Short mmCIF file of N, CA and C in Angstrom, two decimals:
data_model
loop_
_atom_site.label_atom_id
_atom_site.label_comp_id
_atom_site.label_asym_id
_atom_site.label_seq_id
_atom_site.Cartn_x
_atom_site.Cartn_y
_atom_site.Cartn_z
N VAL A 1 9.17 12.74 -20.52
CA VAL A 1 9.83 11.69 -20.06
C VAL A 1 10.89 12.23 -18.96
N LEU A 2 11.50 13.40 -19.40
CA LEU A 2 12.41 14.04 -18.43
C LEU A 2 11.78 14.65 -17.15
N ASN A 3 10.45 15.06 -17.37
CA ASN A 3 9.59 15.57 -16.25
C ASN A 3 8.77 14.71 -15.55
N ASN A 4 8.72 13.40 -16.06
CA ASN A 4 7.66 12.32 -15.69
C ASN A 4 6.30 12.98 -15.64
N ASP A 5 5.85 13.48 -16.78
CA ASP A 5 4.63 14.16 -16.88
C ASP A 5 3.49 13.18 -17.19
N GLU A 6 2.52 12.99 -16.03
CA GLU A 6 1.38 12.17 -16.36
C GLU A 6 0.44 12.54 -17.44
N ASN A 7 0.52 13.72 -18.06
CA ASN A 7 -0.42 14.14 -19.13
C ASN A 7 -0.13 13.38 -20.46
N TYR A 8 1.22 12.65 -20.47
CA TYR A 8 1.52 11.90 -21.72
C TYR A 8 1.13 10.43 -21.48
N ASP A 9 0.88 10.12 -20.38
CA ASP A 9 0.49 8.67 -20.13
C ASP A 9 -0.71 8.24 -21.07
N GLY A 10 -0.41 7.10 -21.65
CA GLY A 10 -1.56 6.54 -22.56
C GLY A 10 -1.29 7.11 -24.10
N ILE A 11 -0.61 8.20 -24.19
CA ILE A 11 -0.36 8.68 -25.54
C ILE A 11 0.80 7.89 -26.12
N PHE A 12 1.81 7.66 -25.41
CA PHE A 12 3.01 7.01 -25.96
C PHE A 12 3.70 6.16 -24.71
N PHE A 13 4.59 5.33 -25.12
CA PHE A 13 5.43 4.60 -24.13
C PHE A 13 6.87 4.67 -24.46
N ASN A 14 7.69 4.83 -23.54
CA ASN A 14 9.06 4.92 -23.83
C ASN A 14 9.75 3.43 -23.37
N ALA A 15 10.75 3.11 -24.33
CA ALA A 15 11.55 1.95 -24.00
C ALA A 15 13.10 2.04 -23.85
N VAL A 16 13.67 1.60 -22.84
CA VAL A 16 15.16 1.63 -22.73
C VAL A 16 15.81 0.25 -23.16
N LYS A 17 16.55 0.48 -24.10
CA LYS A 17 17.30 -0.57 -24.87
C LYS A 17 18.17 -1.38 -23.73
N SER A 18 19.01 -0.60 -22.99
CA SER A 18 19.80 -1.20 -21.93
C SER A 18 19.20 -2.07 -21.05
N THR A 19 18.05 -1.85 -20.61
CA THR A 19 17.24 -2.66 -19.72
C THR A 19 16.29 -3.55 -20.29
N GLY A 20 15.88 -3.33 -21.56
CA GLY A 20 14.79 -3.98 -22.21
C GLY A 20 13.41 -3.91 -21.63
N ILE A 21 13.16 -2.62 -21.09
CA ILE A 21 11.93 -2.40 -20.33
C ILE A 21 11.38 -1.19 -21.03
N PHE A 22 9.83 -1.17 -21.15
CA PHE A 22 9.08 -0.06 -21.50
C PHE A 22 8.15 0.48 -20.28
N SER A 23 8.10 1.69 -20.47
CA SER A 23 7.46 2.15 -19.27
C SER A 23 6.52 3.50 -19.73
N ARG A 24 5.65 3.98 -18.76
CA ARG A 24 4.84 5.11 -19.14
C ARG A 24 5.74 6.50 -18.99
N PRO A 25 5.38 7.47 -19.53
CA PRO A 25 6.27 8.79 -19.49
C PRO A 25 6.42 9.25 -18.04
N SER A 26 5.27 8.87 -17.33
CA SER A 26 5.33 9.35 -15.91
C SER A 26 6.20 8.53 -14.82
N CYS A 27 6.88 7.43 -15.27
CA CYS A 27 7.45 6.45 -14.52
C CYS A 27 8.63 7.21 -13.82
N LYS A 28 8.77 6.98 -12.47
CA LYS A 28 9.92 7.52 -11.62
C LYS A 28 11.21 6.87 -11.79
N SER A 29 11.33 5.92 -12.72
CA SER A 29 12.67 5.14 -12.90
C SER A 29 13.73 6.02 -13.16
N LYS A 30 14.88 5.72 -13.03
CA LYS A 30 16.21 6.45 -13.35
C LYS A 30 16.03 6.96 -14.69
N LEU A 31 16.60 7.93 -14.98
CA LEU A 31 16.72 8.56 -16.41
C LEU A 31 17.79 7.85 -17.23
N PRO A 32 17.24 7.26 -18.26
CA PRO A 32 18.29 6.77 -19.22
C PRO A 32 19.04 7.67 -19.94
N LEU A 33 20.02 7.11 -20.78
CA LEU A 33 20.72 7.81 -21.81
C LEU A 33 19.90 7.96 -22.87
N ARG A 34 19.76 9.21 -23.70
CA ARG A 34 18.86 9.51 -24.65
C ARG A 34 18.95 8.51 -25.74
N ASP A 35 20.27 8.09 -26.12
CA ASP A 35 20.55 7.13 -27.05
C ASP A 35 19.94 5.74 -26.91
N ASN A 36 19.70 5.37 -25.79
CA ASN A 36 18.99 4.19 -25.27
C ASN A 36 17.52 4.12 -25.40
N VAL A 37 17.02 5.28 -25.64
CA VAL A 37 15.44 5.41 -25.52
C VAL A 37 14.71 5.27 -26.88
N SER A 38 13.77 4.41 -27.03
CA SER A 38 12.79 4.66 -28.23
C SER A 38 11.42 4.79 -27.79
N PHE A 39 10.57 5.14 -28.63
CA PHE A 39 9.15 5.62 -28.06
C PHE A 39 8.18 4.64 -29.12
N TYR A 40 7.03 4.31 -28.50
CA TYR A 40 6.18 3.43 -29.06
C TYR A 40 4.59 4.01 -28.77
N GLU A 41 3.88 3.96 -29.88
CA GLU A 41 2.49 4.37 -29.61
C GLU A 41 1.75 3.61 -28.58
N ASN A 42 1.95 2.31 -28.45
CA ASN A 42 1.23 1.53 -27.56
C ASN A 42 2.05 0.41 -27.03
N GLY A 43 1.70 -0.21 -25.87
CA GLY A 43 2.36 -1.23 -25.16
C GLY A 43 2.67 -2.51 -26.06
N GLN A 44 1.65 -2.80 -26.85
CA GLN A 44 1.81 -3.84 -27.70
C GLN A 44 2.92 -3.81 -28.75
N ALA A 45 3.22 -2.68 -29.24
CA ALA A 45 4.21 -2.26 -30.19
C ALA A 45 5.66 -2.59 -29.48
N ALA A 46 5.66 -1.99 -28.17
CA ALA A 46 6.90 -2.03 -27.51
C ALA A 46 7.21 -3.54 -27.18
N ARG A 47 6.12 -4.32 -26.99
CA ARG A 47 6.34 -5.72 -26.60
C ARG A 47 6.76 -6.50 -27.81
N LYS A 48 6.29 -6.14 -28.87
CA LYS A 48 6.59 -6.76 -30.29
C LYS A 48 8.04 -6.45 -30.59
N ALA A 49 8.44 -5.23 -30.12
CA ALA A 49 10.01 -4.93 -30.26
C ALA A 49 10.80 -5.61 -29.37
N GLY A 50 10.30 -6.44 -28.27
CA GLY A 50 11.07 -7.10 -27.40
C GLY A 50 11.21 -6.75 -26.18
N TYR A 51 10.51 -5.70 -25.69
CA TYR A 51 10.45 -5.04 -24.37
C TYR A 51 9.49 -5.69 -23.48
N ARG A 52 9.96 -5.73 -22.13
CA ARG A 52 8.90 -6.01 -21.28
C ARG A 52 8.41 -4.86 -20.38
N PRO A 53 7.29 -5.08 -19.84
CA PRO A 53 6.66 -3.86 -18.89
C PRO A 53 7.37 -3.67 -17.61
N CYS A 54 7.45 -2.52 -17.42
CA CYS A 54 8.05 -1.92 -16.19
C CYS A 54 7.28 -2.37 -15.00
N LYS A 55 7.91 -2.85 -14.14
CA LYS A 55 7.26 -3.53 -12.71
C LYS A 55 6.79 -2.21 -11.73
N ARG A 56 7.40 -1.12 -12.05
CA ARG A 56 7.11 0.16 -11.13
C ARG A 56 5.87 0.67 -11.53
N CYS A 57 5.67 1.16 -12.82
CA CYS A 57 4.60 1.98 -13.20
C CYS A 57 3.65 1.01 -13.97
N ARG A 58 3.80 -0.02 -14.15
CA ARG A 58 2.86 -1.23 -14.84
C ARG A 58 2.17 -0.69 -16.13
N PRO A 59 2.88 -0.57 -17.07
CA PRO A 59 2.16 0.24 -18.38
C PRO A 59 1.33 -0.92 -19.06
N ASP A 60 1.53 -2.23 -18.59
CA ASP A 60 0.57 -3.34 -19.10
C ASP A 60 -0.70 -3.19 -18.62
N LEU A 61 -1.04 -2.51 -17.47
CA LEU A 61 -2.32 -2.30 -17.01
C LEU A 61 -2.98 -1.20 -17.51
N LEU A 62 -4.24 -1.24 -17.85
CA LEU A 62 -4.97 0.04 -18.20
C LEU A 62 -4.96 1.12 -17.20
N GLU A 63 -5.33 0.76 -16.07
CA GLU A 63 -5.65 1.55 -14.90
C GLU A 63 -4.56 0.99 -13.59
N TYR A 64 -3.50 1.78 -13.41
CA TYR A 64 -2.72 1.40 -12.26
C TYR A 64 -2.50 2.59 -11.44
N HIS A 65 -2.88 2.38 -10.12
CA HIS A 65 -2.76 3.58 -9.28
C HIS A 65 -2.05 2.94 -8.04
N PRO A 66 -0.90 2.99 -8.24
CA PRO A 66 0.01 2.37 -6.92
C PRO A 66 -0.28 2.94 -5.53
N VAL A 67 -0.46 4.15 -5.42
CA VAL A 67 -0.82 4.69 -4.19
C VAL A 67 -2.27 4.29 -3.67
N LYS A 68 -3.14 4.20 -4.63
CA LYS A 68 -4.54 3.56 -4.20
C LYS A 68 -4.48 2.12 -3.84
N ASP A 69 -3.61 1.39 -4.48
CA ASP A 69 -3.40 -0.10 -4.27
C ASP A 69 -2.78 -0.26 -2.96
N ILE A 70 -1.79 0.50 -2.57
CA ILE A 70 -0.93 0.41 -1.34
C ILE A 70 -2.02 0.87 -0.17
N ALA A 71 -2.81 1.70 -0.46
CA ALA A 71 -3.98 2.17 0.65
C ALA A 71 -4.76 0.99 0.81
N LYS A 72 -5.25 0.46 -0.28
CA LYS A 72 -6.24 -0.69 -0.24
C LYS A 72 -5.64 -1.88 0.44
N GLN A 73 -4.49 -2.23 0.06
CA GLN A 73 -3.75 -3.42 0.62
C GLN A 73 -3.51 -3.48 2.19
N SER A 74 -3.03 -2.02 2.48
CA SER A 74 -2.74 -1.91 3.90
C SER A 74 -4.08 -1.87 4.71
N ARG A 75 -5.11 -1.36 4.26
CA ARG A 75 -6.36 -1.30 4.78
C ARG A 75 -6.91 -2.68 5.16
N LYS A 76 -6.71 -3.49 4.11
CA LYS A 76 -7.08 -5.08 4.04
C LYS A 76 -6.30 -5.76 5.14
N ILE A 77 -4.99 -5.54 5.15
CA ILE A 77 -4.02 -6.03 6.10
C ILE A 77 -4.47 -5.71 7.60
N ILE A 78 -4.63 -4.44 7.61
CA ILE A 78 -5.03 -4.02 9.19
C ILE A 78 -6.34 -4.69 9.60
N LYS A 79 -7.27 -4.78 8.67
CA LYS A 79 -8.58 -5.36 9.08
C LYS A 79 -8.33 -6.76 9.58
N GLN A 80 -7.53 -7.48 8.76
CA GLN A 80 -7.49 -8.89 9.07
C GLN A 80 -6.45 -9.09 10.22
N TYR A 81 -5.55 -8.12 10.51
CA TYR A 81 -4.44 -8.66 11.69
C TYR A 81 -4.41 -7.60 12.70
N PHE A 82 -5.53 -6.64 12.79
CA PHE A 82 -5.39 -5.59 13.76
C PHE A 82 -4.99 -6.11 15.18
N HIS A 83 -5.40 -7.25 15.67
CA HIS A 83 -5.40 -7.66 16.99
C HIS A 83 -4.00 -8.36 17.09
N THR A 84 -3.21 -8.68 16.23
CA THR A 84 -1.95 -9.34 16.50
C THR A 84 -0.86 -8.41 15.92
N ARG A 85 -0.19 -7.64 16.73
CA ARG A 85 0.88 -6.66 16.20
C ARG A 85 1.89 -7.37 15.44
N ASP A 86 2.54 -8.44 15.86
CA ASP A 86 3.57 -9.05 15.22
C ASP A 86 3.21 -9.26 13.80
N LYS A 87 2.05 -10.05 13.55
CA LYS A 87 1.65 -10.41 12.21
C LYS A 87 1.25 -9.18 11.47
N LEU A 88 0.69 -8.20 12.12
CA LEU A 88 0.32 -7.13 11.25
C LEU A 88 1.59 -6.32 10.62
N GLU A 89 2.62 -6.27 11.69
CA GLU A 89 3.92 -5.65 11.14
C GLU A 89 4.48 -6.40 10.05
N LEU A 90 4.59 -7.82 10.17
CA LEU A 90 5.16 -8.55 9.24
C LEU A 90 4.46 -8.45 7.84
N GLU A 91 3.09 -8.34 7.89
CA GLU A 91 2.31 -8.39 6.54
C GLU A 91 2.52 -6.91 5.99
N ILE A 92 2.37 -5.80 6.87
CA ILE A 92 2.62 -4.45 6.22
C ILE A 92 4.02 -4.34 5.59
N LYS A 93 5.12 -4.94 6.21
CA LYS A 93 6.50 -4.91 5.51
C LYS A 93 6.51 -5.47 4.18
N LYS A 94 5.60 -6.60 3.95
CA LYS A 94 5.53 -7.26 2.71
C LYS A 94 5.10 -6.22 1.55
N LEU A 95 4.57 -5.12 1.83
CA LEU A 95 4.16 -4.20 0.97
C LEU A 95 5.38 -3.50 0.22
N GLY A 96 6.56 -3.46 1.00
CA GLY A 96 7.68 -3.00 0.39
C GLY A 96 7.77 -1.52 0.47
N VAL A 97 7.03 -0.81 1.26
CA VAL A 97 6.86 0.54 1.61
C VAL A 97 7.17 0.94 2.92
N SER A 98 7.90 2.08 3.26
CA SER A 98 8.25 2.41 4.59
C SER A 98 6.74 2.62 5.43
N ASP A 99 7.05 2.29 6.79
CA ASP A 99 5.87 2.54 7.54
C ASP A 99 5.25 4.05 7.47
N HIS A 100 6.34 5.01 7.31
CA HIS A 100 5.84 6.44 7.35
C HIS A 100 5.18 6.59 6.07
N ARG A 101 5.60 6.11 4.95
CA ARG A 101 4.99 6.38 3.64
C ARG A 101 3.46 5.64 3.55
N ILE A 102 3.46 4.55 4.34
CA ILE A 102 2.13 3.97 4.26
C ILE A 102 1.13 4.65 5.19
N ALA A 103 1.71 5.33 6.20
CA ALA A 103 0.59 6.13 7.13
C ALA A 103 0.28 7.48 6.17
N GLU A 104 1.22 7.94 5.49
CA GLU A 104 0.89 9.16 4.61
C GLU A 104 -0.12 8.86 3.64
N ILE A 105 0.04 7.69 2.92
CA ILE A 105 -0.95 7.16 1.83
C ILE A 105 -2.17 6.93 2.64
N PHE A 106 -2.37 6.27 3.71
CA PHE A 106 -3.51 5.81 4.17
C PHE A 106 -4.26 7.07 4.47
N LYS A 107 -3.56 8.04 5.11
CA LYS A 107 -4.32 9.36 5.46
C LYS A 107 -4.79 10.04 4.27
N GLU A 108 -3.91 10.06 3.12
CA GLU A 108 -4.46 10.83 1.84
C GLU A 108 -5.71 10.07 1.47
N GLU A 109 -5.59 8.81 1.36
CA GLU A 109 -6.76 8.04 0.64
C GLU A 109 -7.96 8.05 1.42
N TYR A 110 -7.92 7.92 2.78
CA TYR A 110 -9.09 7.68 3.54
C TYR A 110 -9.42 8.80 4.53
N GLY A 111 -8.46 9.71 4.64
CA GLY A 111 -8.79 10.91 5.54
C GLY A 111 -8.68 10.59 7.10
N ILE A 112 -8.29 9.46 7.51
CA ILE A 112 -7.94 8.93 8.89
C ILE A 112 -6.61 8.47 8.88
N THR A 113 -6.07 8.50 10.13
CA THR A 113 -4.85 7.93 10.30
C THR A 113 -5.01 6.21 10.51
N LEU A 114 -3.71 5.67 10.51
CA LEU A 114 -3.86 4.14 10.58
C LEU A 114 -4.33 3.87 12.03
N LEU A 115 -3.82 4.60 12.92
CA LEU A 115 -4.29 4.52 14.32
C LEU A 115 -5.87 4.64 14.44
N GLU A 116 -6.31 5.68 14.00
CA GLU A 116 -7.82 5.95 14.23
C GLU A 116 -8.37 4.72 13.38
N TYR A 117 -7.98 4.20 12.41
CA TYR A 117 -8.68 3.04 11.65
C TYR A 117 -8.60 1.76 12.45
N THR A 118 -7.43 1.71 13.04
CA THR A 118 -7.26 0.40 13.87
C THR A 118 -8.16 0.45 15.14
N ASN A 119 -8.09 1.60 15.69
CA ASN A 119 -8.95 1.84 16.92
C ASN A 119 -10.43 1.69 16.69
N SER A 120 -10.94 2.06 15.53
CA SER A 120 -12.28 2.03 15.18
C SER A 120 -12.72 0.61 15.03
N LEU A 121 -11.70 -0.35 14.37
CA LEU A 121 -11.84 -1.72 14.21
C LEU A 121 -11.82 -2.45 15.63
N ARG A 122 -11.00 -2.06 16.42
CA ARG A 122 -10.99 -2.63 17.89
C ARG A 122 -12.21 -2.16 18.71
N LEU A 123 -12.64 -1.06 18.50
CA LEU A 123 -13.87 -0.54 19.25
C LEU A 123 -15.12 -1.50 18.71
N ASP A 124 -15.21 -1.55 17.44
CA ASP A 124 -16.33 -2.29 16.79
C ASP A 124 -16.34 -3.79 17.32
N GLN A 125 -15.11 -4.38 17.40
CA GLN A 125 -14.93 -5.88 17.81
C GLN A 125 -15.33 -5.89 19.45
N VAL A 126 -14.69 -4.99 20.14
CA VAL A 126 -15.01 -4.94 21.55
C VAL A 126 -16.51 -4.99 21.91
N LYS A 127 -17.15 -4.11 21.25
CA LYS A 127 -18.78 -3.93 21.35
C LYS A 127 -19.45 -5.22 20.97
N LYS A 128 -18.90 -5.76 19.94
CA LYS A 128 -19.73 -7.05 19.39
C LYS A 128 -19.44 -8.14 20.57
N LYS A 129 -18.11 -8.21 20.99
CA LYS A 129 -17.78 -9.27 22.01
C LYS A 129 -18.45 -9.02 23.50
N LEU A 130 -18.67 -7.79 23.73
CA LEU A 130 -19.27 -7.38 24.87
C LEU A 130 -20.82 -7.76 24.91
N GLN A 131 -21.51 -7.45 23.58
CA GLN A 131 -22.74 -8.00 23.51
C GLN A 131 -23.10 -9.46 23.80
N ASN A 132 -22.20 -10.34 23.18
CA ASN A 132 -22.14 -11.79 23.46
C ASN A 132 -21.89 -12.09 24.74
N MET A 133 -21.09 -11.46 25.45
CA MET A 133 -20.53 -11.86 26.66
C MET A 133 -20.10 -13.30 27.02
N ASP A 134 -19.60 -13.87 25.87
CA ASP A 134 -19.18 -15.23 26.07
C ASP A 134 -17.59 -15.34 26.59
N ASP A 135 -17.00 -14.29 26.60
CA ASP A 135 -15.67 -14.07 27.19
C ASP A 135 -15.79 -13.12 28.36
N ASP A 136 -14.76 -13.22 29.27
CA ASP A 136 -14.59 -12.09 30.24
C ASP A 136 -13.72 -10.93 29.66
N ILE A 137 -13.72 -9.86 30.25
CA ILE A 137 -13.13 -8.62 29.87
C ILE A 137 -11.68 -8.73 29.41
N VAL A 138 -10.86 -9.50 30.28
CA VAL A 138 -9.50 -9.78 30.09
C VAL A 138 -9.25 -10.48 28.74
N THR A 139 -9.88 -11.45 28.53
CA THR A 139 -9.84 -12.23 27.31
C THR A 139 -10.27 -11.36 26.14
N ILE A 140 -11.51 -10.54 26.02
CA ILE A 140 -11.64 -9.71 25.07
C ILE A 140 -10.44 -8.65 24.66
N ALA A 141 -10.00 -8.04 25.86
CA ALA A 141 -8.89 -7.16 25.72
C ALA A 141 -7.80 -7.66 24.94
N TYR A 142 -7.19 -8.83 25.18
CA TYR A 142 -6.25 -9.46 24.52
C TYR A 142 -6.67 -9.99 23.11
N GLU A 143 -7.75 -10.26 23.02
CA GLU A 143 -8.28 -10.84 21.55
C GLU A 143 -8.34 -9.66 20.60
N VAL A 144 -8.52 -8.32 21.13
CA VAL A 144 -8.61 -7.25 20.13
C VAL A 144 -7.33 -6.58 20.17
N GLY A 145 -6.10 -6.98 20.62
CA GLY A 145 -4.88 -6.60 20.48
C GLY A 145 -4.34 -5.66 21.46
N PHE A 146 -4.80 -5.67 22.73
CA PHE A 146 -4.29 -4.96 23.87
C PHE A 146 -3.36 -5.79 24.62
N GLU A 147 -2.17 -5.09 25.02
CA GLU A 147 -1.26 -5.92 25.84
C GLU A 147 -1.24 -5.92 27.32
N SER A 148 -2.28 -5.10 27.62
CA SER A 148 -2.35 -5.03 29.20
C SER A 148 -4.08 -4.44 29.34
N LEU A 149 -4.62 -4.86 30.50
CA LEU A 149 -6.00 -4.52 30.80
C LEU A 149 -6.05 -3.01 31.04
N SER A 150 -5.03 -2.34 31.57
CA SER A 150 -5.07 -0.94 31.82
C SER A 150 -5.17 -0.07 30.53
N ALA A 151 -4.24 -0.71 29.55
CA ALA A 151 -4.33 0.09 28.14
C ALA A 151 -5.88 -0.19 27.62
N PHE A 152 -6.38 -1.29 27.58
CA PHE A 152 -7.77 -1.52 27.11
C PHE A 152 -8.83 -0.48 27.92
N TYR A 153 -8.61 -0.55 29.31
CA TYR A 153 -9.54 0.38 30.06
C TYR A 153 -9.40 1.80 29.61
N ARG A 154 -8.22 2.36 29.42
CA ARG A 154 -8.01 3.84 29.01
C ARG A 154 -8.56 3.97 27.67
N PHE A 155 -8.39 2.92 26.70
CA PHE A 155 -8.97 3.05 25.33
C PHE A 155 -10.46 2.96 25.33
N PHE A 156 -10.93 2.18 26.00
CA PHE A 156 -12.44 1.95 26.12
C PHE A 156 -13.02 3.36 26.80
N ARG A 157 -12.50 3.92 27.81
CA ARG A 157 -12.97 5.03 28.50
C ARG A 157 -12.85 6.32 27.45
N LYS A 158 -11.81 6.31 26.82
CA LYS A 158 -11.66 7.54 25.79
C LYS A 158 -12.53 7.40 24.62
N TYR A 159 -13.04 6.29 24.11
CA TYR A 159 -13.84 6.09 22.94
C TYR A 159 -15.33 6.01 23.18
N THR A 160 -15.58 5.64 24.55
CA THR A 160 -17.01 5.34 24.74
C THR A 160 -17.57 6.27 26.04
N GLY A 161 -16.59 6.79 26.83
CA GLY A 161 -16.99 7.79 27.97
C GLY A 161 -17.14 7.33 29.14
#
């Protein structure tokens, strides 16, 4: 508990009397006073003793990987809103993690940057729209999230040659 050692996750749970919360040994929450801590073999025993699960480490879930969840959620948000910057920023902020940390997590999980992922989505969308040619170039550029035609042309030349 002192070292937040993941090796003990699933072996026991610790509960804090002053907060009424039980958590995994690896939880990064504030270190409680030793007199306020009790240990339980499983989450059910901690619940039975009147404790509720920690919202940070989620000991009530068998498998919880917050970093993977943030990466997955951010990827989903980017895929849905890559073409509207304001909405994208708003939805990303709802994750409750700094932009810098999201960028780090995304790169760790997927091996590409947020910009690379966003650009690949834009390029795929542009190619689809150009094949249909239902819209003119200006409309396509704005629909995929470019704020100017010159930015669109630079992007398109860079990625398609």
